[in-house]
mmCIF file of C-alpha atoms and ligand atoms in Angstrom:
data_model
loop_
_atom_site.group_PDB
_atom_site.id
_atom_site.type_symbol
_atom_site.label_atom_id
_atom_site.label_comp_id
_atom_site.label_asym_id
_atom_site.label_seq_id
_atom_site.Cartn_x
_atom_site.Cartn_y
_atom_site.Cartn_z
ATOM 1 C CA MET A 991 108.533 116.935 77.038
ATOM 2 C CA THR A 992 110.028 113.891 75.311
ATOM 3 C CA HIS A 993 109.208 110.370 76.493
ATOM 4 C CA SER A 994 112.627 109.890 78.124
ATOM 5 C CA HIS A 995 112.430 113.329 79.775
ATOM 6 C CA GLU A 996 109.020 112.444 81.199
ATOM 7 C CA HIS A 997 110.449 109.240 82.651
ATOM 8 C CA ALA A 998 113.472 111.028 84.083
ATOM 9 C CA HIS A 999 111.169 113.661 85.611
ATOM 10 C CA LEU A 1000 108.821 111.060 87.140
ATOM 11 C CA ALA A 1001 111.775 109.016 88.388
ATOM 12 C CA SER A 1002 113.375 112.001 90.117
ATOM 13 C CA ALA A 1003 110.014 112.986 91.670
ATOM 14 C CA LEU A 1004 109.592 109.396 92.947
ATOM 15 C CA ASP A 1005 113.090 109.388 94.429
ATOM 16 C CA LEU A 1006 112.457 112.736 96.130
ATOM 17 C CA ASP A 1007 109.172 111.375 97.433
ATOM 18 C CA ALA A 1008 111.033 108.332 98.798
ATOM 19 C CA GLU A 1009 113.660 110.496 100.479
ATOM 20 C CA LEU A 1010 111.092 112.707 102.193
ATOM 21 C CA VAL A 1011 108.080 110.452 102.770
ATOM 22 C CA GLY A 1012 109.674 106.978 102.575
ATOM 23 C CA GLY A 1013 109.673 106.698 106.370
ATOM 24 C CA TYR A 1014 106.128 105.299 106.069
ATOM 25 C CA LEU A 1015 107.511 102.102 104.526
ATOM 26 C CA ASP A 1016 108.818 100.591 107.773
ATOM 27 C CA ASP A 1017 105.417 101.171 109.431
ATOM 28 C CA ALA A 1018 103.749 99.526 106.438
ATOM 29 C CA ALA A 1019 106.076 96.501 106.658
ATOM 30 C CA ALA A 1020 105.238 96.113 110.360
ATOM 31 C CA ALA A 1021 101.490 96.237 109.549
ATOM 32 C CA ILE A 1022 101.995 93.533 106.897
ATOM 33 C CA THR A 1023 103.757 91.230 109.369
ATOM 34 C CA ARG A 1024 100.953 91.716 111.913
ATOM 35 C CA SER A 1025 98.212 90.998 109.361
ATOM 36 C CA LEU A 1026 100.014 88.046 107.805
ATOM 37 C CA GLY A 1027 100.946 86.615 111.211
ATOM 38 C CA ARG A 1028 104.429 85.776 109.984
ATOM 39 C CA THR A 1029 107.295 87.186 107.961
ATOM 40 C CA PRO A 1030 106.619 87.030 104.212
ATOM 41 C CA GLN A 1031 108.919 84.937 102.028
ATOM 42 C CA ARG A 1032 107.664 85.985 98.585
ATOM 43 C CA ILE A 1033 106.570 89.520 97.747
ATOM 44 C CA VAL A 1034 105.429 91.095 94.482
ATOM 45 C CA ASP A 1035 105.690 94.875 93.991
ATOM 46 C CA LEU A 1036 103.183 95.987 91.327
ATOM 47 C CA GLY A 1037 103.993 99.283 89.598
ATOM 48 C CA ALA A 1038 107.381 99.354 91.313
ATOM 49 C CA GLY A 1039 108.550 102.648 89.772
ATOM 50 C CA THR A 1040 112.169 103.297 90.736
ATOM 51 C CA GLY A 1041 112.033 100.523 93.348
ATOM 52 C CA THR A 1042 111.410 102.475 96.550
ATOM 53 C CA GLY A 1043 109.025 99.816 97.848
ATOM 54 C CA THR A 1044 111.054 96.939 96.399
ATOM 55 C CA GLU A 1045 114.113 98.093 98.333
ATOM 56 C CA ALA A 1046 112.272 98.781 101.587
ATOM 57 C CA LEU A 1047 110.512 95.412 101.479
ATOM 58 C CA ALA A 1048 113.782 93.605 100.665
ATOM 59 C CA ARG A 1049 115.410 95.428 103.599
ATOM 60 C CA ASP A 1050 112.587 94.887 106.115
ATOM 61 C CA PHE A 1051 112.053 91.247 105.100
ATOM 62 C CA ALA A 1052 115.681 90.190 104.826
ATOM 63 C CA GLY A 1053 115.059 86.611 103.699
ATOM 64 C CA ALA A 1054 112.295 87.370 101.209
ATOM 65 C CA GLU A 1055 112.328 87.105 97.424
ATOM 66 C CA VAL A 1056 110.875 90.213 95.764
ATOM 67 C CA VAL A 1057 109.448 90.433 92.254
ATOM 68 C CA ALA A 1058 109.170 93.994 90.891
ATOM 69 C CA VAL A 1059 106.716 94.564 88.041
ATOM 70 C CA ASP A 1060 106.340 97.747 85.995
ATOM 71 C CA SER A 1061 105.199 98.519 82.455
ATOM 72 C CA SER A 1062 108.117 100.897 81.965
ATOM 73 C CA PRO A 1063 111.460 99.380 80.950
ATOM 74 C CA GLU A 1064 113.153 102.613 82.135
ATOM 75 C CA MET A 1065 111.707 102.170 85.633
ATOM 76 C CA ILE A 1066 112.608 98.484 85.728
ATOM 77 C CA ALA A 1067 116.195 99.368 84.751
ATOM 78 C CA ARG A 1068 116.297 101.642 87.800
ATOM 79 C CA VAL A 1069 115.023 98.837 90.042
ATOM 80 C CA ASP A 1070 117.768 96.550 88.683
ATOM 81 C CA GLU A 1071 120.357 99.240 89.384
ATOM 82 C CA ARG A 1072 119.000 99.808 92.898
ATOM 83 C CA ALA A 1073 119.018 96.062 93.658
ATOM 84 C CA ARG A 1074 122.647 95.806 92.530
ATOM 85 C CA ALA A 1075 123.696 98.881 94.523
ATOM 86 C CA GLY A 1076 121.718 97.763 97.592
ATOM 87 C CA GLY A 1077 123.070 94.215 97.566
ATOM 88 C CA PHE A 1078 119.662 92.515 97.265
ATOM 89 C CA GLU A 1079 119.996 91.595 93.600
ATOM 90 C CA SER A 1080 120.104 87.839 94.265
ATOM 91 C CA ARG A 1081 116.654 88.011 95.912
ATOM 92 C CA THR A 1082 115.093 90.309 93.303
ATOM 93 C CA THR A 1083 113.443 89.506 89.993
ATOM 94 C CA THR A 1084 112.240 92.285 87.719
ATOM 95 C CA LEU A 1085 109.573 92.043 85.089
ATOM 96 C CA VAL A 1086 108.387 94.498 82.431
ATOM 97 C CA ALA A 1087 104.636 93.857 82.137
ATOM 98 C CA ASP A 1088 101.551 95.959 81.488
ATOM 99 C CA LEU A 1089 99.059 95.260 84.274
ATOM 100 C CA ASP A 1090 96.271 96.432 81.962
ATOM 101 C CA ASP A 1091 96.774 93.044 80.288
ATOM 102 C CA GLY A 1092 96.249 91.309 83.650
ATOM 103 C CA LEU A 1093 98.558 89.962 86.293
ATOM 104 C CA PRO A 1094 101.629 88.130 84.973
ATOM 105 C CA PRO A 1095 102.088 84.555 86.272
ATOM 106 C CA LEU A 1096 103.214 84.742 89.912
ATOM 107 C CA ASP A 1097 104.455 81.988 92.155
ATOM 108 C CA SER A 1098 101.927 82.165 95.041
ATOM 109 C CA PRO A 1099 103.307 85.281 96.758
ATOM 110 C CA ASP A 1100 102.631 85.948 100.453
ATOM 111 C CA VAL A 1101 102.235 89.660 99.746
ATOM 112 C CA ILE A 1102 101.186 91.606 96.676
ATOM 113 C CA TRP A 1103 102.183 95.243 97.256
ATOM 114 C CA ALA A 1104 100.921 98.118 95.105
ATOM 115 C CA ALA A 1105 101.995 101.628 96.152
ATOM 116 C CA MET A 1106 100.549 104.615 94.285
ATOM 117 C CA SER A 1107 100.068 102.328 91.301
ATOM 118 C CA LEU A 1108 96.639 100.670 91.520
ATOM 119 C CA HIS A 1109 94.902 103.868 90.382
ATOM 120 C CA HIS A 1110 96.955 103.738 87.170
ATOM 121 C CA VAL A 1111 95.616 100.405 85.929
ATOM 122 C CA ALA A 1112 92.599 100.243 83.640
ATOM 123 C CA ASP A 1113 90.510 97.856 85.802
ATOM 124 C CA PRO A 1114 91.716 97.857 89.432
ATOM 125 C CA ALA A 1115 88.859 95.611 90.635
ATOM 126 C CA ALA A 1116 89.693 92.933 88.049
ATOM 127 C CA LEU A 1117 93.369 93.124 89.010
ATOM 128 C CA LEU A 1118 92.466 92.718 92.692
ATOM 129 C CA ARG A 1119 90.371 89.622 91.867
ATOM 130 C CA GLN A 1120 93.303 88.163 89.929
ATOM 131 C CA ALA A 1121 95.600 88.990 92.852
ATOM 132 C CA ALA A 1122 93.267 87.086 95.209
ATOM 133 C CA ALA A 1123 93.574 83.999 93.007
ATOM 134 C CA ALA A 1124 97.367 84.352 92.690
ATOM 135 C CA LEU A 1125 98.170 84.768 96.410
ATOM 136 C CA ALA A 1126 99.425 81.999 98.697
ATOM 137 C CA PRO A 1127 96.496 80.577 100.733
ATOM 138 C CA ASP A 1128 96.968 82.989 103.676
ATOM 139 C CA GLY A 1129 98.505 85.799 101.572
ATOM 140 C CA VAL A 1130 97.569 89.466 101.676
ATOM 141 C CA VAL A 1131 97.509 92.479 99.407
ATOM 142 C CA ALA A 1132 98.981 95.746 100.694
ATOM 143 C CA ILE A 1133 97.757 98.827 98.862
ATOM 144 C CA VAL A 1134 99.154 102.318 99.409
ATOM 145 C CA GLU A 1135 97.849 105.649 98.164
ATOM 146 C CA MET A 1136 98.476 109.262 99.048
ATOM 147 C CA ALA A 1137 96.298 110.506 101.902
ATOM 148 C CA GLY A 1138 95.598 113.851 100.283
ATOM 149 C CA LEU A 1139 98.114 116.122 98.616
ATOM 150 C CA PRO A 1140 101.297 117.106 100.454
ATOM 151 C CA ARG A 1141 101.190 120.533 102.106
ATOM 152 C CA PHE A 1142 104.147 122.884 102.161
ATOM 153 C CA ALA A 1143 102.902 126.252 103.463
ATOM 154 C CA PRO A 1144 104.073 126.683 107.050
ATOM 155 C CA ASP A 1145 101.020 128.829 107.798
ATOM 156 C CA ALA A 1146 97.569 128.339 106.222
ATOM 157 C CA ASP A 1147 96.691 132.062 106.514
ATOM 158 C CA THR A 1148 99.519 133.337 104.312
ATOM 159 C CA ALA A 1149 99.364 134.025 100.557
ATOM 160 C CA LEU A 1150 101.130 130.696 99.961
ATOM 161 C CA GLY A 1151 98.770 128.860 102.320
ATOM 162 C CA THR A 1152 95.595 130.172 100.700
ATOM 163 C CA LEU A 1153 96.943 129.568 97.176
ATOM 164 C CA GLU A 1154 97.870 126.014 98.176
ATOM 165 C CA ALA A 1155 94.337 125.477 99.515
ATOM 166 C CA ARG A 1156 92.812 126.725 96.230
ATOM 167 C CA CYS A 1157 95.147 124.408 94.259
ATOM 168 C CA HIS A 1158 94.096 121.432 96.398
ATOM 169 C CA ALA A 1159 90.423 122.297 95.979
ATOM 170 C CA ALA A 1160 90.890 122.591 92.200
ATOM 171 C CA ALA A 1161 92.768 119.256 92.085
ATOM 172 C CA SER A 1162 89.963 117.621 94.003
ATOM 173 C CA GLY A 1163 87.367 119.217 91.686
ATOM 174 C CA ALA A 1164 89.333 117.979 88.680
ATOM 175 C CA GLY A 1165 89.184 114.450 90.124
ATOM 176 C CA TRP A 1166 92.914 113.853 90.427
ATOM 177 C CA GLU A 1167 93.126 110.119 90.374
ATOM 178 C CA ALA A 1168 95.970 109.892 92.865
ATOM 179 C CA ILE A 1169 93.634 110.426 95.807
ATOM 180 C CA VAL A 1170 91.515 107.319 96.040
ATOM 181 C CA ASP A 1171 89.920 105.116 98.672
ATOM 182 C CA TRP A 1172 90.054 101.406 97.876
ATOM 183 C CA THR A 1173 87.966 100.175 100.832
ATOM 184 C CA ASP A 1174 84.778 99.511 98.843
ATOM 185 C CA THR A 1175 86.635 98.107 95.830
ATOM 186 C CA LEU A 1176 88.513 95.658 98.059
ATOM 187 C CA GLY A 1177 85.232 94.526 99.620
ATOM 188 C CA ALA A 1178 83.551 94.131 96.222
ATOM 189 C CA ALA A 1179 86.570 92.143 94.959
ATOM 190 C CA GLY A 1180 86.079 89.649 97.816
ATOM 191 C CA TYR A 1181 88.621 90.831 100.386
ATOM 192 C CA ASP A 1182 88.403 91.297 104.143
ATOM 193 C CA VAL A 1183 90.246 94.478 105.064
ATOM 194 C CA LEU A 1184 92.493 93.538 108.000
ATOM 195 C CA HIS A 1185 94.201 96.871 108.459
ATOM 196 C CA ARG A 1186 93.517 100.390 107.253
ATOM 197 C CA ASP A 1187 95.228 103.464 108.521
ATOM 198 C CA THR A 1188 96.841 106.737 107.616
ATOM 199 C CA ILE A 1189 100.549 107.072 108.204
ATOM 200 C CA HIS A 1190 101.500 110.731 108.668
ATOM 201 C CA VAL A 1191 104.887 112.155 107.777
ATOM 202 C CA ALA A 1192 106.017 115.665 108.767
ATOM 203 C CA ARG A 1193 109.209 117.572 107.983
ATOM 204 C CA THR A 1194 110.077 120.919 109.459
ATOM 205 C CA GLY A 1195 113.228 122.972 109.308
ATOM 206 C CA PRO A 1196 115.101 124.221 106.264
ATOM 207 C CA SER A 1197 115.532 121.584 103.607
ATOM 208 C CA GLU A 1198 116.609 121.941 100.007
ATOM 209 C CA SER A 1199 114.812 118.661 99.234
ATOM 210 C CA VAL A 1200 111.515 119.967 100.650
ATOM 211 C CA ALA A 1201 111.855 123.088 98.452
ATOM 212 C CA ARG A 1202 112.503 120.915 95.367
ATOM 213 C CA TYR A 1203 109.547 118.683 96.231
ATOM 214 C CA ALA A 1204 107.359 121.800 96.652
ATOM 215 C CA VAL A 1205 108.471 123.034 93.221
ATOM 216 C CA HIS A 1206 107.499 119.640 91.768
ATOM 217 C CA TRP A 1207 103.981 119.844 93.226
ATOM 218 C CA PHE A 1208 103.347 123.507 92.436
ATOM 219 C CA SER A 1209 104.536 122.833 88.859
ATOM 220 C CA GLN A 1210 101.958 120.048 88.656
ATOM 221 C CA PHE A 1211 99.263 122.507 89.785
ATOM 222 C CA ARG A 1212 100.454 125.111 87.259
ATOM 223 C CA HIS A 1213 100.422 122.729 84.305
ATOM 224 C CA ARG A 1214 97.632 120.295 85.119
ATOM 225 C CA LEU A 1215 95.137 122.781 86.603
ATOM 226 C CA ALA A 1216 95.607 125.573 84.033
ATOM 227 C CA ASP A 1217 91.887 125.392 83.143
ATOM 228 C CA ASP A 1218 90.708 125.261 86.751
ATOM 229 C CA LEU A 1219 92.605 128.112 88.459
ATOM 230 C CA SER A 1220 92.219 131.873 88.043
ATOM 231 C CA GLY A 1221 94.640 133.902 85.914
ATOM 232 C CA SER A 1222 96.079 135.548 89.022
ATOM 233 C CA ASP A 1223 96.661 132.180 90.724
ATOM 234 C CA LEU A 1224 98.396 130.896 87.577
ATOM 235 C CA ALA A 1225 100.600 134.016 87.544
ATOM 236 C CA SER A 1226 101.477 133.438 91.224
ATOM 237 C CA LEU A 1227 102.329 129.815 90.460
ATOM 238 C CA ASP A 1228 104.598 130.951 87.604
ATOM 239 C CA CYS A 1229 106.552 133.083 90.093
ATOM 240 C CA LEU A 1230 106.715 130.299 92.679
ATOM 241 C CA ILE A 1231 108.181 127.741 90.281
ATOM 242 C CA ALA A 1232 110.572 130.063 88.375
ATOM 243 C CA PRO A 1233 114.057 129.532 89.854
ATOM 244 C CA ALA A 1234 115.126 133.175 89.380
ATOM 245 C CA ASP A 1235 111.943 134.881 90.622
ATOM 246 C CA PRO A 1236 112.316 136.714 93.963
ATOM 247 C CA ALA A 1237 109.181 134.872 95.196
ATOM 248 C CA SER A 1238 110.448 131.477 94.018
ATOM 249 C CA LEU A 1239 109.903 128.429 96.207
ATOM 250 C CA HIS A 1240 113.506 127.534 95.341
ATOM 251 C CA LYS A 1241 114.617 130.437 97.543
ATOM 252 C CA ARG A 1242 112.411 129.685 100.551
ATOM 253 C CA ALA A 1243 113.892 128.049 103.606
ATOM 254 C CA ASP A 1244 110.717 128.120 105.709
ATOM 255 C CA LEU A 1245 108.709 125.450 103.892
ATOM 256 C CA THR A 1246 107.401 122.496 105.855
ATOM 257 C CA LEU A 1247 106.143 119.194 104.522
ATOM 258 C CA ARG A 1248 103.064 117.463 105.835
ATOM 259 C CA ALA A 1249 102.103 114.342 103.914
ATOM 260 C CA GLY A 1250 100.341 111.072 104.524
ATOM 261 C CA ARG A 1251 99.898 107.635 103.072
ATOM 262 C CA LEU A 1252 96.807 105.468 103.283
ATOM 263 C CA LEU A 1253 97.544 101.781 103.759
ATOM 264 C CA TRP A 1254 95.188 98.856 103.345
ATOM 265 C CA VAL A 1255 96.183 95.282 104.119
ATOM 266 C CA ALA A 1256 93.523 92.830 102.973
ATOM 267 C CA ARG A 1257 93.095 89.073 102.598
ATOM 268 C CA PRO A 1258 90.754 87.238 100.237
ATOM 269 C CA ALA A 1259 87.697 86.195 102.273
ATOM 270 C CA ALA A 1260 87.627 82.483 103.046
HETATM 271 C C1 LIG B 640 103.405 106.781 90.959
HETATM 272 S S1 LIG B 640 104.460 105.489 90.437
HETATM 273 C C2 LIG B 640 104.656 104.587 91.964
HETATM 274 C C3 LIG B 640 105.969 103.892 92.042
HETATM 275 C C4 LIG B 640 106.291 103.149 93.328
HETATM 276 N N1 LIG B 640 105.333 102.101 93.609
HETATM 277 C C5 LIG B 640 106.434 104.071 94.507
HETATM 278 O O1 LIG B 640 105.729 103.891 95.492
HETATM 279 O O2 LIG B 640 107.294 104.962 94.472
HETATM 280 C C6 LIG B 640 103.400 104.426 89.473
HETATM 281 C C7 LIG B 640 104.146 103.357 88.705
HETATM 282 O O3 LIG B 640 103.173 102.474 88.113
HETATM 283 C C8 LIG B 640 103.600 102.125 86.813
HETATM 284 N N2 LIG B 640 102.424 101.747 86.015
HETATM 285 C C9 LIG B 640 101.426 102.563 85.602
HETATM 286 N N3 LIG B 640 100.532 101.884 84.882
HETATM 287 C C10 LIG B 640 100.974 100.595 84.827
HETATM 288 C C11 LIG B 640 100.488 99.422 84.207
HETATM 289 N N4 LIG B 640 99.356 99.426 83.510
HETATM 290 N N5 LIG B 640 101.194 98.282 84.336
HETATM 291 C C12 LIG B 640 102.344 98.267 85.063
HETATM 292 N N6 LIG B 640 102.852 99.360 85.669
HETATM 293 C C13 LIG B 640 102.181 100.513 85.556
HETATM 294 C C14 LIG B 640 104.301 103.366 86.293
HETATM 295 O O4 LIG B 640 105.220 103.060 85.243
HETATM 296 C C15 LIG B 640 104.990 103.886 87.551
HETATM 297 O O5 LIG B 640 106.299 103.407 87.656
#
């Protein structure tokens, strides 16, 4: 895949994720307000991707300024486009910056938000320490990660359900970085965790988007776990992700989606 194809693929997966799982964002905004004790005025979105969080935070905190940071100019261009289309452009600043080089200068934000991005940076603990120094005096960080991999099989005892379970076990064995728990790292970086919970999202009923999202995930298993799964599981995955195959996920209308997000809201200890 070329660089621009990879970006387009990631961007469309992020947008699908937002469409199907983005309902967690309003719950997260409410948890931020409770922990902060007021409505935030300045928010920074680290690793903003296509701007799902940027937009939700700008919508839920209608007076707030939001700064979106990402190392990818392609992603930042999408955030700019989203801000224009969503009418929150005047409150949004975008910044192309590699967080591996440290936090860019920030103007004492009330909230530093990092959704599914902290695990990408080279030294998350160092970034969290820098975030503590950059925050407004009573400011908080809000960190989001996936609470396990999304599940699509409507019934765990079917061929699809058992294959999905083997894929999840293999992903866990391969140490997929997307499933992480930041509780200890936050403590070691000098934070008090004010709020930690799992926000569950479920979708039932026929949905073309759920089928496309399932194809995205089963394609990830096929390509990233090729050394960890059996030959027969890989052959089954090939059928599931091939649009024309009779067994293709594209053709299934019975898929369900069960997903979750882990949220931490934490404040630097006094
Ligand atoms: C999985 S996406 C999450 C996007 C968004 N926060 C969301 O919730 O949909 C991770 C994002 O982090 C960005 N990223 C990864 N490493 C980074 C780094 N070192 N500095 C800045 N951004 C980075 C990627 O370009 C990507 O857009």
